[in-house]
mmCIF file of C-alpha atoms in Angstrom:
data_model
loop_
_atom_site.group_PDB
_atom_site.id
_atom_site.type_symbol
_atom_site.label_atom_id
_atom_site.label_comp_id
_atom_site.label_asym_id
_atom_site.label_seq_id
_atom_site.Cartn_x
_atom_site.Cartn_y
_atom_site.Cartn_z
ATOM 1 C CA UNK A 20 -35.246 76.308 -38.430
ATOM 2 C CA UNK A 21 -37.987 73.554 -38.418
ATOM 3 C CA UNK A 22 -35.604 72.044 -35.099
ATOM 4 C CA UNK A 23 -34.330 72.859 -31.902
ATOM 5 C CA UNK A 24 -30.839 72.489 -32.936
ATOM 6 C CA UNK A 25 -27.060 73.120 -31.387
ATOM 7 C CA UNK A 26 -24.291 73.114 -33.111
ATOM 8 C CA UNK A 27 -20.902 72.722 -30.776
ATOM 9 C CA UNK A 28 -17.214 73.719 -32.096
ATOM 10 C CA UNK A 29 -13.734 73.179 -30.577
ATOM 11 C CA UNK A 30 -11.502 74.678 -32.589
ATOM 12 C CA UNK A 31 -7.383 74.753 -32.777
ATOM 13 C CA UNK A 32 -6.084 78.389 -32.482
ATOM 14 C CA UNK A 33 -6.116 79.719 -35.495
ATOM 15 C CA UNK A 34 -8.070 77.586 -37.986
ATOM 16 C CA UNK A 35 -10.796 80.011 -38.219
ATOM 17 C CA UNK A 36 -13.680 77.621 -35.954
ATOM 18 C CA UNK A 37 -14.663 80.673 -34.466
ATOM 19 C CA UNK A 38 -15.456 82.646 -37.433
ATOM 20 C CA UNK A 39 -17.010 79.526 -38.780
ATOM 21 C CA UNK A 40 -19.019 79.592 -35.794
ATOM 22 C CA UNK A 41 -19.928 83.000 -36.580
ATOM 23 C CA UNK A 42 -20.340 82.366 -39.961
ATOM 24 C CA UNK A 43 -22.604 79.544 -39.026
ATOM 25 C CA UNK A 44 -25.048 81.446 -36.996
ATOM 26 C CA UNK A 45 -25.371 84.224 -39.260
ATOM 27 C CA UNK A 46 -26.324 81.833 -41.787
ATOM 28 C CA UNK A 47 -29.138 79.688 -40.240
ATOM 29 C CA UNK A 48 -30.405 83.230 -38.137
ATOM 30 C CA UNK A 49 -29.211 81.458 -34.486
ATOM 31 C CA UNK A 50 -27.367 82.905 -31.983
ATOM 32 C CA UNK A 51 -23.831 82.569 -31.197
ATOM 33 C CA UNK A 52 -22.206 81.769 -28.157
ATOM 34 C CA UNK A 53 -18.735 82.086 -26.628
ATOM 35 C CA UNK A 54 -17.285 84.089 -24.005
ATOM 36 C CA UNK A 55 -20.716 85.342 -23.230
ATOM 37 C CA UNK A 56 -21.776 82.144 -21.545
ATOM 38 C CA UNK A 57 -19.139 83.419 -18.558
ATOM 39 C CA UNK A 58 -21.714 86.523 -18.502
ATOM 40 C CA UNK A 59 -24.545 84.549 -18.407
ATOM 41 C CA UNK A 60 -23.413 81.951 -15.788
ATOM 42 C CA UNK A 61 -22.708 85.397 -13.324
ATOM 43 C CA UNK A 62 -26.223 86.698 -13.935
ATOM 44 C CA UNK A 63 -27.588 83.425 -13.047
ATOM 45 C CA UNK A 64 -25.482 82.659 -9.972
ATOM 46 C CA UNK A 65 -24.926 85.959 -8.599
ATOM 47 C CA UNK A 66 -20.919 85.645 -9.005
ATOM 48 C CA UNK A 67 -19.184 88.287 -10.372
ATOM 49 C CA UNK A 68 -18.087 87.622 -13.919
ATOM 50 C CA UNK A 69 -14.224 88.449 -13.276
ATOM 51 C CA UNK A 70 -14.361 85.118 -11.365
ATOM 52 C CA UNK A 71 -15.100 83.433 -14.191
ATOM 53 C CA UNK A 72 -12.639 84.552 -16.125
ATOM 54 C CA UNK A 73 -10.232 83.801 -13.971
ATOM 55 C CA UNK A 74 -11.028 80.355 -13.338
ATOM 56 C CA UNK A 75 -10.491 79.835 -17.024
ATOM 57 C CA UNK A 76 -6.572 81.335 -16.579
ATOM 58 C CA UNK A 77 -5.822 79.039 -13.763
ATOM 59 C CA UNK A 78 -7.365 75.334 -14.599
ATOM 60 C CA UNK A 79 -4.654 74.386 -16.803
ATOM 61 C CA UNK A 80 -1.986 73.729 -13.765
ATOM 62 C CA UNK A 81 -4.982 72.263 -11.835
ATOM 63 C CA UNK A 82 -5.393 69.542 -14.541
ATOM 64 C CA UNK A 83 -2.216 68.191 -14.489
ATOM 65 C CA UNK A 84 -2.417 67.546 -10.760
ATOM 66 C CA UNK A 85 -5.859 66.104 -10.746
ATOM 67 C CA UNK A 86 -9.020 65.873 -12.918
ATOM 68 C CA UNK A 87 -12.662 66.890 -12.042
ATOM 69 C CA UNK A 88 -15.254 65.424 -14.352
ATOM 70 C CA UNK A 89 -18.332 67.734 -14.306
ATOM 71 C CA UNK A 90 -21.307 66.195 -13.055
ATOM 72 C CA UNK A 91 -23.799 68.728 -13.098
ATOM 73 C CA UNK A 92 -24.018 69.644 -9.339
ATOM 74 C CA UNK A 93 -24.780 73.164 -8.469
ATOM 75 C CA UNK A 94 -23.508 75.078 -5.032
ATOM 76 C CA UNK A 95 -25.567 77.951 -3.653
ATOM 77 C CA UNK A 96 -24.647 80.085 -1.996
ATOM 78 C CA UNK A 97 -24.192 79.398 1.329
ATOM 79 C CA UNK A 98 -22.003 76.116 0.546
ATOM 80 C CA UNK A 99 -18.189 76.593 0.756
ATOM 81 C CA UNK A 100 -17.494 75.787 -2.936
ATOM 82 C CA UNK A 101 -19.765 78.152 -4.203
ATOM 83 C CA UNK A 102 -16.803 80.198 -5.876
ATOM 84 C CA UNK A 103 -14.616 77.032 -6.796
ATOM 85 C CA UNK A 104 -13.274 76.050 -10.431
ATOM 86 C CA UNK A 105 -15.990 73.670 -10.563
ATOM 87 C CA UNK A 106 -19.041 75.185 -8.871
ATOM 88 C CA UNK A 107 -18.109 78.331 -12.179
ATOM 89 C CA UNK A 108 -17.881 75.256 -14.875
ATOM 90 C CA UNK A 109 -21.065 73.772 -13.575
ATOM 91 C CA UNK A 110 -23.421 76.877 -13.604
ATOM 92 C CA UNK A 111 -21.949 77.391 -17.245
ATOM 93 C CA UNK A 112 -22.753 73.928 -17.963
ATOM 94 C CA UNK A 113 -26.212 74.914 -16.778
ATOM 95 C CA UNK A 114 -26.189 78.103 -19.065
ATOM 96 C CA UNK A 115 -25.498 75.385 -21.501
ATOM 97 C CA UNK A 116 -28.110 72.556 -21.372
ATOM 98 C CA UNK A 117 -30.537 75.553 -20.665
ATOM 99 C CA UNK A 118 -30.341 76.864 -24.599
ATOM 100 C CA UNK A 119 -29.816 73.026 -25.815
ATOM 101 C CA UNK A 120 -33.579 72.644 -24.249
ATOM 102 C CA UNK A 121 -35.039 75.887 -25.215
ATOM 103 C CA UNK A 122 -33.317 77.017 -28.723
ATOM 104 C CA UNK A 123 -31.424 76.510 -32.136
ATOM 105 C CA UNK A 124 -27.394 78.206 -31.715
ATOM 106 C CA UNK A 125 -23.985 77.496 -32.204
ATOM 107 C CA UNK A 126 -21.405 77.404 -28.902
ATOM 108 C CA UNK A 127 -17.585 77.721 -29.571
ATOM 109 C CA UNK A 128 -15.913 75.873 -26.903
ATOM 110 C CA UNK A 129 -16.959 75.492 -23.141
ATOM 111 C CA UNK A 130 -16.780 72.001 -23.397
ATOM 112 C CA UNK A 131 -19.872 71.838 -24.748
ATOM 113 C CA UNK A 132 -19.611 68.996 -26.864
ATOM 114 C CA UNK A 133 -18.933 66.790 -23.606
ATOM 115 C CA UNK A 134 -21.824 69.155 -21.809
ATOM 116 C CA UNK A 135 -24.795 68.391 -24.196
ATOM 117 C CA UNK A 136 -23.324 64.281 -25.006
ATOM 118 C CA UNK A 137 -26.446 63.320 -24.424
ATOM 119 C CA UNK A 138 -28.939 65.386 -26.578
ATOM 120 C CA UNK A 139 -29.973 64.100 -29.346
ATOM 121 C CA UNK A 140 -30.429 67.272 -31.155
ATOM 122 C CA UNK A 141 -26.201 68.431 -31.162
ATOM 123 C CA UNK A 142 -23.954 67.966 -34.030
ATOM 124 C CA UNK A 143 -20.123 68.357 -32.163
ATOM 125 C CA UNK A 144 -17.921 69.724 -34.591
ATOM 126 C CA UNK A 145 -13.649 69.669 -34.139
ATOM 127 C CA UNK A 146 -11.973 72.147 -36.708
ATOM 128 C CA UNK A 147 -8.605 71.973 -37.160
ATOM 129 C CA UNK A 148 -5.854 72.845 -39.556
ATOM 130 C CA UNK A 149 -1.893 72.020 -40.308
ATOM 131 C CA UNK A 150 0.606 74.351 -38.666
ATOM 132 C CA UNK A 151 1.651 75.983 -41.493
ATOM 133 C CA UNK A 152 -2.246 77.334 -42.230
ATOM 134 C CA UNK A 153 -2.213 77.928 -38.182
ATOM 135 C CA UNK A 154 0.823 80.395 -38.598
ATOM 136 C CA UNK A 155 -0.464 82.140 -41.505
ATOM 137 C CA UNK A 156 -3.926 83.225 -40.306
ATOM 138 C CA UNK A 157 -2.707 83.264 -36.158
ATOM 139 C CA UNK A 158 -0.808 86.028 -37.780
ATOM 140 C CA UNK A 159 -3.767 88.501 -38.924
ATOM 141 C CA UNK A 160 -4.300 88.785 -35.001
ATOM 142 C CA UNK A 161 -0.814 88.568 -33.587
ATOM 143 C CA UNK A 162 2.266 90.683 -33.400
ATOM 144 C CA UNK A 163 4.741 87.620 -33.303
ATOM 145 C CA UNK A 164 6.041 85.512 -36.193
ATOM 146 C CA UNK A 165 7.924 82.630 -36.835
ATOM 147 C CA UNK A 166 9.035 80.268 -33.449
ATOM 148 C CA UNK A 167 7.796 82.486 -31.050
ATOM 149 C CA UNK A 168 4.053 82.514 -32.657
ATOM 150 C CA UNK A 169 4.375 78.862 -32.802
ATOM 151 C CA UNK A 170 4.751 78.359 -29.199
ATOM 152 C CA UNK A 171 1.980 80.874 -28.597
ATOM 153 C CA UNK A 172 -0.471 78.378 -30.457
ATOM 154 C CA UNK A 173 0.834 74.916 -29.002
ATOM 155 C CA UNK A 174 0.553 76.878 -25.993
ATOM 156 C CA UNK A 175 -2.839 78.385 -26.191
ATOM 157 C CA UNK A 176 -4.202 74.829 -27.654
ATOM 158 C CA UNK A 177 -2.364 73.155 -24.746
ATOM 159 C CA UNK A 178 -4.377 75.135 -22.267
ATOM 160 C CA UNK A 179 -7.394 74.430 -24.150
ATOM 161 C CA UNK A 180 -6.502 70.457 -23.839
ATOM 162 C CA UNK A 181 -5.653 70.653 -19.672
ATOM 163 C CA UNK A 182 -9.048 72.771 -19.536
ATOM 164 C CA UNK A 183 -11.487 70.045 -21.565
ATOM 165 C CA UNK A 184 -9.475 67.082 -19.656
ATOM 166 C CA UNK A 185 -9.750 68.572 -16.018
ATOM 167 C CA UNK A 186 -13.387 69.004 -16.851
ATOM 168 C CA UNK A 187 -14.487 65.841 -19.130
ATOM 169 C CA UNK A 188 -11.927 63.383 -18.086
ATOM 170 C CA UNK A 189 -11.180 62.722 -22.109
ATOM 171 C CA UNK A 190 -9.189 63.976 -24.477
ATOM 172 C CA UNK A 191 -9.746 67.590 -26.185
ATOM 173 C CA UNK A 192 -8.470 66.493 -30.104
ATOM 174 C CA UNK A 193 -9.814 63.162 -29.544
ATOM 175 C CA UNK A 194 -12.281 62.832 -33.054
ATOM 176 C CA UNK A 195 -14.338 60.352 -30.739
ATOM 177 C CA UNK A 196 -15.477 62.845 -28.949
ATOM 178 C CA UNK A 197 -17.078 64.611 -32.206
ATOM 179 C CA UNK A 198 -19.521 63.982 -35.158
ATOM 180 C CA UNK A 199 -17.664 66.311 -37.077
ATOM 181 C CA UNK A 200 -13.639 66.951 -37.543
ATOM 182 C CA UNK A 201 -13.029 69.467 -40.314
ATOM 183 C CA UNK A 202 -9.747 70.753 -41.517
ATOM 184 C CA UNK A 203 -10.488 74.296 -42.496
ATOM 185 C CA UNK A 204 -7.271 74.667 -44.375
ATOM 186 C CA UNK A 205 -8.515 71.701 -47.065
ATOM 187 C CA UNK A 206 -12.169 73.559 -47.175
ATOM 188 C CA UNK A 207 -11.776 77.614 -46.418
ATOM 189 C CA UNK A 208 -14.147 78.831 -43.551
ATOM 190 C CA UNK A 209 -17.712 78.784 -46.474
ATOM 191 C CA UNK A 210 -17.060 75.062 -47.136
ATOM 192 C CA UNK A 211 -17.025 74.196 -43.921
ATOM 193 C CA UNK A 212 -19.852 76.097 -42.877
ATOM 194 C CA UNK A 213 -21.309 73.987 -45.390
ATOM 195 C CA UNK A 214 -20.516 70.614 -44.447
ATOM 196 C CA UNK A 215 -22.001 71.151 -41.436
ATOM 197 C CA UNK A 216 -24.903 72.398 -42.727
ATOM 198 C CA UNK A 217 -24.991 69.080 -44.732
ATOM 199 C CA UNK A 218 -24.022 67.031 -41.867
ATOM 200 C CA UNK A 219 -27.278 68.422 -39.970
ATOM 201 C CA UNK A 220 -29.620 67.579 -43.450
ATOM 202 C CA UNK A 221 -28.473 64.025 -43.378
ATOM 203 C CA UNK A 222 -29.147 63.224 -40.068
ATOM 204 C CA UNK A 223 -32.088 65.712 -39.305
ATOM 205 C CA UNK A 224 -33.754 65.307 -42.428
ATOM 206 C CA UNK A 225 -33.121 67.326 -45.802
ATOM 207 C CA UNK A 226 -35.144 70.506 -45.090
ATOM 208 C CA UNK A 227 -34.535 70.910 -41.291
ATOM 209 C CA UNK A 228 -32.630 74.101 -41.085
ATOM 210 C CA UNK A 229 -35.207 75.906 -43.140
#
């Protein structure tokens, strides 16, 4: 790629945005990033990486008490918040602007749309499907059916939501918060590769991700 260039996705459970991600990546030769930004952020900080995870499991009650907009502060580690919700986010967040400064990739969630808002050089991309298209492929990677698998994926987006709005102070399906929202059911996971990879020639120039 001629361009230092990120490419962010937020994705509803189930409509494939991570295997577009992948997809994505693979295509244009970038790397891919996801849960491995958690291992990254405990390298860097010195925190152990089980923390991390954890602090993803327990926002969602936080948020509906209260809401903490990241700001980009860091804690070392002599400060008494150096373990906290928010001290974790923000040395992600730092993970995060440190590969939108240094190199092309693609990051699935994180918030990183909200993150990077003001590079210049990220396309933020929502994908996003009907219910019935949610069901059908939520199925390929869970046991339940019907209702119950339902729930599971209001459920698991509704954790996503609390997590973006505790963190951003916006609105996780809110398609002003995006250059891109693509319904993956309409396109199939190679078209919308592909519409991002048009999105990125139109704005970057024609032969940028050569």
């Amino acid at each position: 790629m001629k361009e230092n260039i990120v490419f962010t996705i937020a994705r509803q459970y189930g409509s494939g945005g991570r295997t577009v991600g992948q997809m994505l990546a693979k295509d244009l030769g970038i790397h891919y990033y996801d849960k491995e930004l958690m291992k990254l952020a405990a390298e860097e900080s010195g925190i152990n990486e089980a923390l991390f995870v954890q602090a993803d499991e327990k926002v969602s009650l936080k948020a509906r008490l209260t809401k903490s907009p990241y700001k980009g502060e860091l804690l070392g580690p002599d400060a008494d918040g150096f373990t906290s919700s928010e001290n974790l986010f923000n040395y992600q967040a730092a993970i995060i602007r440190k590969l939108a400064e240094t190199t092309s990739c693609v990051i699935v969630g994180r918030c990183a749309d909200y993150i990077l808002k003001d590079y210049d050089n990220v396309v933020r991309c929502f994908v996003h499907a009907p219910m019935e298209y949610l069901l059908e492929h939520a199925a390929s990677k869970q046991p339940m059916r019907g209702k119950e698998l339902e729930k599971f994926i209001i459920k698991t987006d509704q954790h996503k939501a609390a997590y973006y709005q505790y963190y951003t102070g916006q609105t996780w399906n809110d398609a002003r918060n995006y250059d891109l929202c693509l319904d993956s059911s309409r396109l199939g996971y190679e078209k919308t590769v592909e519409e991002i990879k048009a999105y990125a020639k139109v704005r970057f120039g024609e032969n940028v991700l050569d």
